[in-house]
PDB file of C-alpha atoms and ligand atoms in Angstrom:
ATOM      1  CA  MET I   1      -4.717   6.615 -16.483  1.00 93.00           C
ATOM      2  CA  THR I   2      -4.180   8.497 -13.271  1.00 97.00           C
ATOM      3  CA  VAL I   3      -5.898   7.928  -9.883  1.00 98.00           C
ATOM      4  CA  ARG I   4      -6.385  10.847  -7.448  1.00 98.00           C
ATOM      5  CA  VAL I   5      -6.539  10.603  -3.706  1.00 98.00           C
ATOM      6  CA  GLY I   6      -6.893  14.139  -2.481  1.00 97.00           C
ATOM      7  CA  LYS I   7      -3.895  16.021  -3.782  1.00 97.00           C
ATOM      8  CA  VAL I   8      -1.955  12.805  -4.479  1.00 98.00           C
ATOM      9  CA  GLU I   9      -1.965  11.529  -8.050  1.00 98.00           C
ATOM     10  CA  PHE I  10      -0.981   7.932  -8.920  1.00 98.00           C
ATOM     11  CA  GLY I  11       0.164   7.189 -12.433  1.00 98.00           C
ATOM     12  CA  GLY I  12       1.201  10.847 -13.016  1.00 96.00           C
ATOM     13  CA  ALA I  13       4.434  12.808 -12.791  1.00 96.00           C
ATOM     14  CA  ASP I  14       5.276  11.851  -9.206  1.00 97.00           C
ATOM     15  CA  PHE I  15       6.505   8.595  -7.710  1.00 98.00           C
ATOM     16  CA  ILE I  16       4.186   8.075  -4.703  1.00 98.00           C
ATOM     17  CA  VAL I  17       5.402   6.573  -1.453  1.00 99.00           C
ATOM     18  CA  ILE I  18       2.773   5.428   1.084  1.00 99.00           C
ATOM     19  CA  ALA I  19       4.125   4.692   4.521  1.00 99.00           C
ATOM     20  CA  GLY I  20       2.879   3.849   7.976  1.00 98.00           C
ATOM     21  CA  PRO I  21       2.428   1.008  10.442  1.00 98.00           C
ATOM     22  CA  CYS I  22       0.960  -2.358   9.561  1.00 98.00           C
ATOM     23  CA  ALA I  23      -1.674  -1.610  12.223  1.00 98.00           C
ATOM     24  CA  VAL I  24      -2.768   1.455  14.117  1.00 98.00           C
ATOM     25  CA  GLU I  25      -1.936   0.642  17.730  1.00 98.00           C
ATOM     26  CA  SER I  26      -2.244   3.865  19.701  1.00 98.00           C
ATOM     27  CA  GLU I  27      -2.695   7.567  19.185  1.00 98.00           C
ATOM     28  CA  ARG I  28       0.965   8.275  19.947  1.00 98.00           C
ATOM     29  CA  GLN I  29       2.187   5.539  17.576  1.00 98.00           C
ATOM     30  CA  ILE I  30       0.188   6.640  14.550  1.00 98.00           C
ATOM     31  CA  GLN I  31       0.700  10.377  15.191  1.00 98.00           C
ATOM     32  CA  GLU I  32       4.516  10.092  15.618  1.00 98.00           C
ATOM     33  CA  THR I  33       4.737   7.810  12.625  1.00 98.00           C
ATOM     34  CA  ALA I  34       2.655  10.061  10.409  1.00 98.00           C
ATOM     35  CA  GLU I  35       4.711  13.153  11.344  1.00 98.00           C
ATOM     36  CA  ALA I  36       8.006  11.312  10.664  1.00 98.00           C
ATOM     37  CA  VAL I  37       7.037   9.766   7.362  1.00 98.00           C
ATOM     38  CA  ALA I  38       5.529  13.049   6.056  1.00 98.00           C
ATOM     39  CA  ARG I  39       8.836  14.794   6.889  1.00 98.00           C
ATOM     40  CA  ALA I  40      10.734  12.034   5.064  1.00 98.00           C
ATOM     41  CA  GLY I  41       8.713  12.488   1.922  1.00 98.00           C
ATOM     42  CA  ALA I  42       5.839  10.033   2.078  1.00 98.00           C
ATOM     43  CA  LYS I  43       2.725  11.292   0.302  1.00 98.00           C
ATOM     44  CA  MET I  44       0.161   9.107   2.023  1.00 99.00           C
ATOM     45  CA  LEU I  45      -0.358   7.409   5.368  1.00 98.00           C
ATOM     46  CA  ARG I  46      -1.220   3.746   5.842  1.00 98.00           C
ATOM     47  CA  GLY I  47      -2.346   1.913   8.922  1.00 98.00           C
ATOM     48  CA  GLY I  48      -4.657  -1.072   9.466  1.00 98.00           C
ATOM     49  CA  ALA I  49      -7.631  -0.781  11.785  1.00 98.00           C
ATOM     50  CA  PHE I  50      -9.274  -4.051  10.788  1.00 97.00           C
ATOM     51  CA  LYS I  51      -6.492  -6.595  10.406  1.00 93.00           C
ATOM     52  CA  PRO I  52      -6.910  -9.878   8.453  1.00 86.00           C
ATOM     53  CA  ARG I  53      -4.786 -12.168  10.563  1.00 82.00           C
ATOM     54  CA  THR I  54      -4.115 -15.837   9.804  1.00 80.00           C
ATOM     55  CA  SER I  55      -4.284 -16.657  13.568  1.00 86.00           C
ATOM     56  CA  PRO I  56      -7.325 -15.759  15.798  1.00 87.00           C
ATOM     57  CA  TYR I  57      -4.926 -15.504  18.781  1.00 89.00           C
ATOM     58  CA  VAL I  58      -3.086 -12.358  17.659  1.00 91.00           C
ATOM     59  CA  PHE I  59      -3.929  -8.653  17.486  1.00 93.00           C
ATOM     60  CA  GLN I  60      -6.923  -8.019  15.233  1.00 93.00           C
ATOM     61  CA  GLY I  61      -6.634  -4.234  15.126  1.00 96.00           C
ATOM     62  CA  LEU I  62      -8.335  -1.410  16.983  1.00 97.00           C
ATOM     63  CA  GLY I  63     -11.373  -1.355  14.651  1.00 96.00           C
ATOM     64  CA  ALA I  64     -13.502   1.842  14.610  1.00 97.00           C
ATOM     65  CA  GLU I  65     -11.171   3.505  17.132  1.00 98.00           C
ATOM     66  CA  GLY I  66      -8.191   2.792  14.893  1.00 98.00           C
ATOM     67  CA  LEU I  67      -9.960   4.384  11.946  1.00 98.00           C
ATOM     68  CA  LYS I  68     -10.491   7.596  13.916  1.00 98.00           C
ATOM     69  CA  LEU I  69      -6.877   7.731  15.071  1.00 98.00           C
ATOM     70  CA  LEU I  70      -5.602   7.162  11.527  1.00 98.00           C
ATOM     71  CA  ALA I  71      -7.888   9.843  10.103  1.00 98.00           C
ATOM     72  CA  ARG I  72      -6.800  12.249  12.827  1.00 98.00           C
ATOM     73  CA  ALA I  73      -3.115  11.686  12.075  1.00 98.00           C
ATOM     74  CA  GLY I  74      -3.774  12.095   8.377  1.00 98.00           C
ATOM     75  CA  ARG I  75      -5.515  15.390   8.936  1.00 98.00           C
ATOM     76  CA  ALA I  76      -2.739  16.656  11.272  1.00 98.00           C
ATOM     77  CA  THR I  77      -0.053  15.941   8.739  1.00 98.00           C
ATOM     78  CA  GLY I  78      -1.925  16.629   5.484  1.00 98.00           C
ATOM     79  CA  LEU I  79      -1.456  13.073   4.301  1.00 98.00           C
ATOM     80  CA  PRO I  80      -4.442  11.192   2.801  1.00 99.00           C
ATOM     81  CA  VAL I  81      -4.946   7.791   4.486  1.00 99.00           C
ATOM     82  CA  VAL I  82      -5.477   4.301   3.170  1.00 99.00           C
ATOM     83  CA  THR I  83      -6.706   1.473   5.327  1.00 98.00           C
ATOM     84  CA  GLU I  84      -8.036  -2.044   4.715  1.00 98.00           C
ATOM     85  CA  VAL I  85     -11.748  -2.886   4.504  1.00 98.00           C
ATOM     86  CA  MET I  86     -12.285  -6.635   5.051  1.00 97.00           C
ATOM     87  CA  SER I  87     -16.023  -7.126   4.383  1.00 96.00           C
ATOM     88  CA  ASP I  88     -18.786  -5.507   2.476  1.00 97.00           C
ATOM     89  CA  THR I  89     -20.599  -4.694   5.716  1.00 97.00           C
ATOM     90  CA  GLN I  90     -17.641  -2.602   6.878  1.00 97.00           C
ATOM     91  CA  VAL I  91     -17.373  -0.427   3.723  1.00 98.00           C
ATOM     92  CA  ASP I  92     -19.599   2.414   4.941  1.00 98.00           C
ATOM     93  CA  LEU I  93     -17.774   2.756   8.250  1.00 98.00           C
ATOM     94  CA  VAL I  94     -14.281   2.597   6.753  1.00 98.00           C
ATOM     95  CA  ALA I  95     -15.209   4.961   3.861  1.00 98.00           C
ATOM     96  CA  GLU I  96     -16.267   7.541   6.481  1.00 98.00           C
ATOM     97  CA  HIS I  97     -12.682   7.825   7.690  1.00 98.00           C
ATOM     98  CA  ALA I  98     -10.449   6.757   4.862  1.00 98.00           C
ATOM     99  CA  ASP I  99      -9.449   8.610   1.684  1.00 98.00           C
ATOM    100  CA  MET I 100      -8.686   5.273  -0.049  1.00 99.00           C
ATOM    101  CA  LEU I 101      -9.988   1.804   0.596  1.00 98.00           C
ATOM    102  CA  GLN I 102      -7.496  -1.054   0.679  1.00 98.00           C
ATOM    103  CA  ILE I 103      -8.743  -4.436  -0.442  1.00 98.00           C
ATOM    104  CA  GLY I 104      -6.307  -6.927   0.986  1.00 98.00           C
ATOM    105  CA  SER I 105      -4.638  -9.985  -0.524  1.00 98.00           C
ATOM    106  CA  ARG I 106      -7.062 -12.354   1.252  1.00 97.00           C
ATOM    107  CA  SER I 107      -9.975 -10.484  -0.220  1.00 98.00           C
ATOM    108  CA  MET I 108      -9.039  -9.881  -3.862  1.00 98.00           C
ATOM    109  CA  GLY I 109     -11.636 -12.339  -5.153  1.00 96.00           C
ATOM    110  CA  ASN I 110     -14.379 -11.293  -2.722  1.00 98.00           C
ATOM    111  CA  GLU I 111     -17.067 -10.169  -5.157  1.00 97.00           C
ATOM    112  CA  ALA I 112     -19.490  -8.744  -2.526  1.00 98.00           C
ATOM    113  CA  LEU I 113     -16.650  -6.656  -1.119  1.00 98.00           C
ATOM    114  CA  LEU I 114     -15.421  -5.507  -4.564  1.00 98.00           C
ATOM    115  CA  THR I 115     -18.958  -4.403  -5.342  1.00 98.00           C
ATOM    116  CA  ALA I 116     -19.533  -2.590  -2.121  1.00 98.00           C
ATOM    117  CA  ALA I 117     -16.105  -0.914  -2.205  1.00 98.00           C
ATOM    118  CA  ALA I 118     -16.773   0.276  -5.790  1.00 98.00           C
ATOM    119  CA  ALA I 119     -20.150   1.690  -4.736  1.00 98.00           C
ATOM    120  CA  SER I 120     -18.470   3.808  -1.989  1.00 98.00           C
ATOM    121  CA  GLY I 121     -17.009   6.055  -4.725  1.00 96.00           C
ATOM    122  CA  LYS I 122     -13.643   6.069  -2.836  1.00 98.00           C
ATOM    123  CA  PRO I 123     -10.409   5.298  -4.789  1.00 98.00           C
ATOM    124  CA  ILE I 124      -9.403   1.631  -4.165  1.00 98.00           C
ATOM    125  CA  LEU I 125      -6.018   0.080  -3.510  1.00 99.00           C
ATOM    126  CA  LEU I 126      -6.396  -3.503  -4.763  1.00 99.00           C
ATOM    127  CA  LYS I 127      -3.742  -5.861  -3.500  1.00 98.00           C
ATOM    128  CA  ARG I 128      -2.872  -8.977  -5.410  1.00 98.00           C
ATOM    129  CA  GLY I 129      -4.271 -12.230  -3.993  1.00 98.00           C
ATOM    130  CA  MET I 130      -1.413 -14.355  -2.740  1.00 97.00           C
ATOM    131  CA  SER I 131      -2.311 -17.108  -5.234  1.00 97.00           C
ATOM    132  CA  ALA I 132      -3.733 -14.892  -8.008  1.00 98.00           C
ATOM    133  CA  THR I 133      -2.381 -14.612 -11.502  1.00 98.00           C
ATOM    134  CA  VAL I 134      -1.913 -11.268 -13.040  1.00 98.00           C
ATOM    135  CA  GLU I 135      -4.875 -11.976 -15.262  1.00 98.00           C
ATOM    136  CA  GLU I 136      -7.082 -12.729 -12.281  1.00 98.00           C
ATOM    137  CA  MET I 137      -5.957  -9.514 -10.680  1.00 98.00           C
ATOM    138  CA  ALA I 138      -6.808  -7.532 -13.821  1.00 98.00           C
ATOM    139  CA  GLU I 139     -10.230  -9.184 -13.797  1.00 98.00           C
ATOM    140  CA  ALA I 140     -10.843  -8.154 -10.158  1.00 98.00           C
ATOM    141  CA  ALA I 141      -9.925  -4.598 -11.173  1.00 98.00           C
ATOM    142  CA  GLU I 142     -12.289  -4.844 -14.134  1.00 98.00           C
ATOM    143  CA  ALA I 143     -15.161  -6.014 -11.733  1.00 98.00           C
ATOM    144  CA  ILE I 144     -14.651  -2.872  -9.666  1.00 98.00           C
ATOM    145  CA  ARG I 145     -14.623  -0.706 -12.778  1.00 98.00           C
ATOM    146  CA  GLN I 146     -17.779  -2.331 -14.071  1.00 98.00           C
ATOM    147  CA  HIS I 147     -19.450  -1.492 -10.763  1.00 97.00           C
ATOM    148  CA  GLY I 148     -18.850   2.171 -11.671  1.00 96.00           C
ATOM    149  CA  ASN I 149     -15.524   2.961  -9.976  1.00 98.00           C
ATOM    150  CA  PRO I 150     -12.511   3.352 -12.246  1.00 98.00           C
ATOM    151  CA  GLN I 151     -10.301   4.878  -9.496  1.00 98.00           C
ATOM    152  CA  ILE I 152      -8.147   1.775  -8.857  1.00 98.00           C
ATOM    153  CA  VAL I 153      -4.487   1.385  -7.971  1.00 99.00           C
ATOM    154  CA  LEU I 154      -3.050  -2.089  -8.135  1.00 99.00           C
ATOM    155  CA  CYS I 155      -0.478  -3.434  -5.677  1.00 99.00           C
ATOM    156  CA  GLU I 156       1.973  -6.251  -6.192  1.00 99.00           C
ATOM    157  CA  ARG I 157       2.677  -7.708  -2.704  1.00 98.00           C
ATOM    158  CA  GLY I 158       4.306 -10.975  -3.398  1.00 98.00           C
ATOM    159  CA  ILE I 159       2.761 -14.417  -4.156  1.00 98.00           C
ATOM    160  CA  ARG I 160       3.008 -17.826  -2.526  1.00 98.00           C
ATOM    161  CA  THR I 161       5.675 -20.053  -4.121  1.00 98.00           C
ATOM    162  CA  PHE I 162       7.805 -22.935  -2.920  1.00 97.00           C
ATOM    163  CA  GLY I 163      10.434 -20.434  -1.709  1.00 95.00           C
ATOM    164  CA  THR I 164      10.819 -20.199   2.038  1.00 95.00           C
ATOM    165  CA  ALA I 165      13.646 -17.545   2.263  1.00 96.00           C
ATOM    166  CA  THR I 166      11.046 -14.751   2.073  1.00 98.00           C
ATOM    167  CA  ARG I 167       7.513 -14.448   3.342  1.00 97.00           C
ATOM    168  CA  ASN I 168       6.225 -14.259  -0.256  1.00 98.00           C
ATOM    169  CA  THR I 169       7.919 -14.144  -3.639  1.00 98.00           C
ATOM    170  CA  CYS I 170       8.007 -10.734  -5.100  1.00 98.00           C
ATOM    171  CA  ASP I 171       6.751 -10.962  -8.697  1.00 98.00           C
ATOM    172  CA  ILE I 172       8.374  -7.805  -9.911  1.00 98.00           C
ATOM    173  CA  VAL I 173       7.498  -8.482 -13.588  1.00 98.00           C
ATOM    174  CA  ALA I 174       3.873  -8.195 -12.578  1.00 98.00           C
ATOM    175  CA  VAL I 175       4.351  -4.434 -12.569  1.00 98.00           C
ATOM    176  CA  PRO I 176       4.770  -3.944 -16.380  1.00 98.00           C
ATOM    177  CA  LEU I 177       2.386  -6.837 -17.104  1.00 98.00           C
ATOM    178  CA  LEU I 178      -0.444  -5.249 -15.048  1.00 98.00           C
ATOM    179  CA  GLN I 179       0.292  -1.751 -16.416  1.00 97.00           C
ATOM    180  CA  ARG I 180      -0.143  -3.124 -19.989  1.00 96.00           C
ATOM    181  CA  LEU I 181      -3.117  -5.336 -19.087  1.00 97.00           C
ATOM    182  CA  THR I 182      -5.119  -2.703 -17.287  1.00 97.00           C
ATOM    183  CA  ASP I 183      -3.721   0.833 -17.894  1.00 96.00           C
ATOM    184  CA  LEU I 184      -3.971   1.348 -14.102  1.00 98.00           C
ATOM    185  CA  PRO I 185      -1.216   2.608 -11.854  1.00 98.00           C
ATOM    186  CA  VAL I 186       0.705  -0.215 -10.111  1.00 98.00           C
ATOM    187  CA  ILE I 187       2.613   0.059  -6.894  1.00 99.00           C
ATOM    188  CA  VAL I 188       4.775  -2.420  -4.995  1.00 99.00           C
ATOM    189  CA  ASP I 189       4.666  -3.509  -1.422  1.00 99.00           C
ATOM    190  CA  PRO I 190       8.199  -4.713  -0.543  1.00 98.00           C
ATOM    191  CA  SER I 191       7.192  -5.224   3.096  1.00 98.00           C
ATOM    192  CA  HIS I 192       4.722  -8.014   2.496  1.00 98.00           C
ATOM    193  CA  ALA I 193       6.517  -9.184  -0.683  1.00 98.00           C
ATOM    194  CA  THR I 194       9.651 -10.068   1.343  1.00 98.00           C
ATOM    195  CA  GLY I 195       8.693 -10.117   5.052  1.00 98.00           C
ATOM    196  CA  VAL I 196      12.316  -9.121   5.749  1.00 97.00           C
ATOM    197  CA  ARG I 197      13.323  -5.639   6.769  1.00 97.00           C
ATOM    198  CA  ASP I 198      16.706  -5.748   5.051  1.00 98.00           C
ATOM    199  CA  LEU I 199      15.248  -6.700   1.663  1.00 98.00           C
ATOM    200  CA  ILE I 200      12.908  -3.710   1.486  1.00 98.00           C
ATOM    201  CA  ALA I 201      15.386  -1.233   0.043  1.00 98.00           C
ATOM    202  CA  PRO I 202      16.685  -3.483  -2.811  1.00 98.00           C
ATOM    203  CA  VAL I 203      13.125  -4.358  -3.798  1.00 98.00           C
ATOM    204  CA  ALA I 204      12.088  -0.712  -3.602  1.00 98.00           C
ATOM    205  CA  ARG I 205      14.879   0.283  -5.935  1.00 98.00           C
ATOM    206  CA  ALA I 206      13.859  -2.517  -8.320  1.00 98.00           C
ATOM    207  CA  ALA I 207      10.244  -1.185  -8.210  1.00 98.00           C
ATOM    208  CA  VAL I 208      11.426   2.285  -9.202  1.00 98.00           C
ATOM    209  CA  ALA I 209      13.596   0.927 -11.956  1.00 98.00           C
ATOM    210  CA  ILE I 210      10.814  -1.223 -13.409  1.00 98.00           C
ATOM    211  CA  ASP I 211       8.640   1.914 -13.591  1.00 98.00           C
ATOM    212  CA  ALA I 212       6.128   1.108 -10.837  1.00 98.00           C
ATOM    213  CA  ASP I 213       3.997   4.100  -9.910  1.00 98.00           C
ATOM    214  CA  GLY I 214       4.799   3.975  -6.200  1.00 98.00           C
ATOM    215  CA  LEU I 215       5.532   1.940  -3.054  1.00 99.00           C
ATOM    216  CA  ILE I 216       3.715   1.107   0.161  1.00 99.00           C
ATOM    217  CA  ILE I 217       6.101   0.574   3.043  1.00 99.00           C
ATOM    218  CA  GLU I 218       5.499  -0.493   6.637  1.00 98.00           C
ATOM    219  CA  VAL I 219       7.139   1.714   9.222  1.00 98.00           C
ATOM    220  CA  HIS I 220       6.981   1.456  13.000  1.00 98.00           C
ATOM    221  CA  ILE I 221       8.296   3.639  15.820  1.00 98.00           C
ATOM    222  CA  ASP I 222       9.394   0.466  17.653  1.00 98.00           C
ATOM    223  CA  PRO I 223       9.283  -2.558  15.371  1.00 98.00           C
ATOM    224  CA  ASP I 224      10.432  -5.001  18.108  1.00 97.00           C
ATOM    225  CA  ARG I 225       7.243  -4.110  19.991  1.00 97.00           C
ATOM    226  CA  ALA I 226       4.957  -3.954  16.943  1.00 98.00           C
ATOM    227  CA  LEU I 227       1.667  -5.815  17.391  1.00 96.00           C
ATOM    228  CA  SER I 228       1.839  -7.042  13.819  1.00 95.00           C
ATOM    229  CA  ASP I 229       4.483  -7.426  11.073  1.00 96.00           C
ATOM    230  CA  GLY I 230       7.415  -6.062  13.183  1.00 97.00           C
ATOM    231  CA  ALA I 231      10.027  -8.123  11.317  1.00 97.00           C
ATOM    232  CA  GLN I 232       9.182  -6.459   8.010  1.00 98.00           C
ATOM    233  CA  SER I 233       8.720  -2.923   9.443  1.00 98.00           C
ATOM    234  CA  LEU I 234      11.359  -0.178   9.052  1.00 98.00           C
ATOM    235  CA  THR I 235      12.256   2.034  11.942  1.00 98.00           C
ATOM    236  CA  ILE I 236      11.795   5.760  11.257  1.00 98.00           C
ATOM    237  CA  PRO I 237      15.571   6.299  10.616  1.00 98.00           C
ATOM    238  CA  GLN I 238      15.533   3.327   8.256  1.00 98.00           C
ATOM    239  CA  PHE I 239      12.609   4.796   6.402  1.00 98.00           C
ATOM    240  CA  ARG I 240      14.513   8.025   5.978  1.00 98.00           C
ATOM    241  CA  GLU I 241      17.463   6.021   4.693  1.00 98.00           C
ATOM    242  CA  LEU I 242      15.192   4.204   2.246  1.00 98.00           C
ATOM    243  CA  MET I 243      13.895   7.521   0.892  1.00 98.00           C
ATOM    244  CA  ASP I 244      17.516   8.643   0.395  1.00 98.00           C
ATOM    245  CA  ASP I 245      18.391   5.330  -1.141  1.00 98.00           C
ATOM    246  CA  ILE I 246      15.668   5.488  -3.857  1.00 98.00           C
ATOM    247  CA  GLN I 247      16.145   9.200  -4.516  1.00 98.00           C
ATOM    248  CA  PRO I 248      18.606   8.913  -7.487  1.00 98.00           C
ATOM    249  CA  PHE I 249      16.350   6.312  -8.981  1.00 98.00           C
ATOM    250  CA  THR I 250      13.181   8.383  -8.595  1.00 98.00           C
ATOM    251  CA  GLU I 251      14.978  11.381 -10.201  1.00 98.00           C
ATOM    252  CA  ILE I 252      15.616   9.245 -13.332  1.00 98.00           C
ATOM    253  CA  TRP I 253      12.045   7.907 -13.074  1.00 98.00           C
ATOM    254  CA  SER I 254      10.665  11.546 -13.100  1.00 98.00           C
ATOM    255  CA  LYS I 255      12.822  12.431 -16.078  1.00 97.00           C
ATOM    256  CA  ARG I 256      11.555   9.486 -18.044  1.00 96.00           C
ATOM    257  CA  ARG I 257       7.927  10.216 -17.121  1.00 95.00           C
ATOM    258  CA  ALA I 258       8.322  13.830 -18.233  1.00 92.00           C
ATOM    259  CA  GLU I 259       9.798  12.694 -21.533  1.00 93.00           C
ATOM    260  CA  ALA I 260       6.922  10.125 -21.983  1.00 88.00           C
ATOM    261  CA  TYR I 261       4.408  12.971 -21.465  1.00 82.00           C
ATOM    262  CA  ALA I 262       6.271  15.253 -23.847  1.00 85.00           C
ATOM    263  CA  CYS I 263       6.072  12.558 -26.548  1.00 83.00           C
ATOM    264  CA  ALA I 264       2.416  11.660 -25.874  1.00 76.00           C
TER     265      ALA I 264
HETATM  266  C1  PEP W 301      -1.329  -5.063   5.034  1.00 89.59           C
HETATM  267  O1  PEP W 301      -1.179  -4.248   4.166  1.00 89.59           O
HETATM  268  O2  PEP W 301      -0.987  -4.911   6.239  1.00 89.59           O
HETATM  269  C2  PEP W 301      -1.773  -6.492   4.601  1.00 89.59           C
HETATM  270  C3  PEP W 301      -2.403  -7.313   5.502  1.00 89.59           C
HETATM  271  O3  PEP W 301      -1.449  -6.753   3.349  1.00 89.59           O
HETATM  272  P1  PEP W 301      -1.806  -8.039   2.451  1.00 89.59           P
HETATM  273  O4  PEP W 301      -3.298  -7.988   2.274  1.00 89.59           O
HETATM  274  O5  PEP W 301      -1.124  -7.734   1.158  1.00 89.59           O
HETATM  275  O6  PEP W 301      -1.296  -9.286   3.119  1.00 89.59           O
HETATM  276 MN1   MN W 302       1.108  -5.823   7.392  1.00 89.59          MN
END
């Protein structure tokens, strides 16, 4: 099935790239990023306002102010926006500003949040829990659907393993598994799946080749000064390079999708 967010359609004829900073930090930062990623071909803007951080001593996001800045940057560039909602009590506030609600890895199994997010009527980007199996993820999606909201896009963002070379281990095979288990669009987040800037392009190419429905990529105007996830954030020129890099692959992807539609 396809999932619509404004004029963007996941699971359809176009490969969808969502891009933006890990966190909204300032009006200038989100505005400049939005303009640059839109020009480079991103179809949606991301940016966290409420950040689920493992440490209480680091930046927690701009909160409501961040939501407003994100929505403004989205309107200015024509990009629908996605941002994380961390608790059921935040759903109304986040849904007021966002076109799509992101349920983060740490929240995939939060039943109260899944229920409240479903009730908002907004399309949902459900990220895989870092220790969740593909079956558990499919069940979380099913819970949202049973609460009346079938507009769900799944996101493979890496899982915890014994490997230490990357932040998480990208479980690329989860893409076709989840597509078959759920019939929902599945995108890949190479930024959180690797935690390493230089690994984003190869994982992104793999995601296109394995027939994912899109990507979500962290981009920052000055990653060295980013308040969160700088090491895995692409600069704007690097994001442009990434889009060029995946272009021959997305061309083949589009042809295959068109053929699949013609046969169906
Ligand atoms: C994020 O998208 O910035 C994020 C916190 O992702 P995850 O929930 O996958 O860790
Ligand atoms: Mn992040």
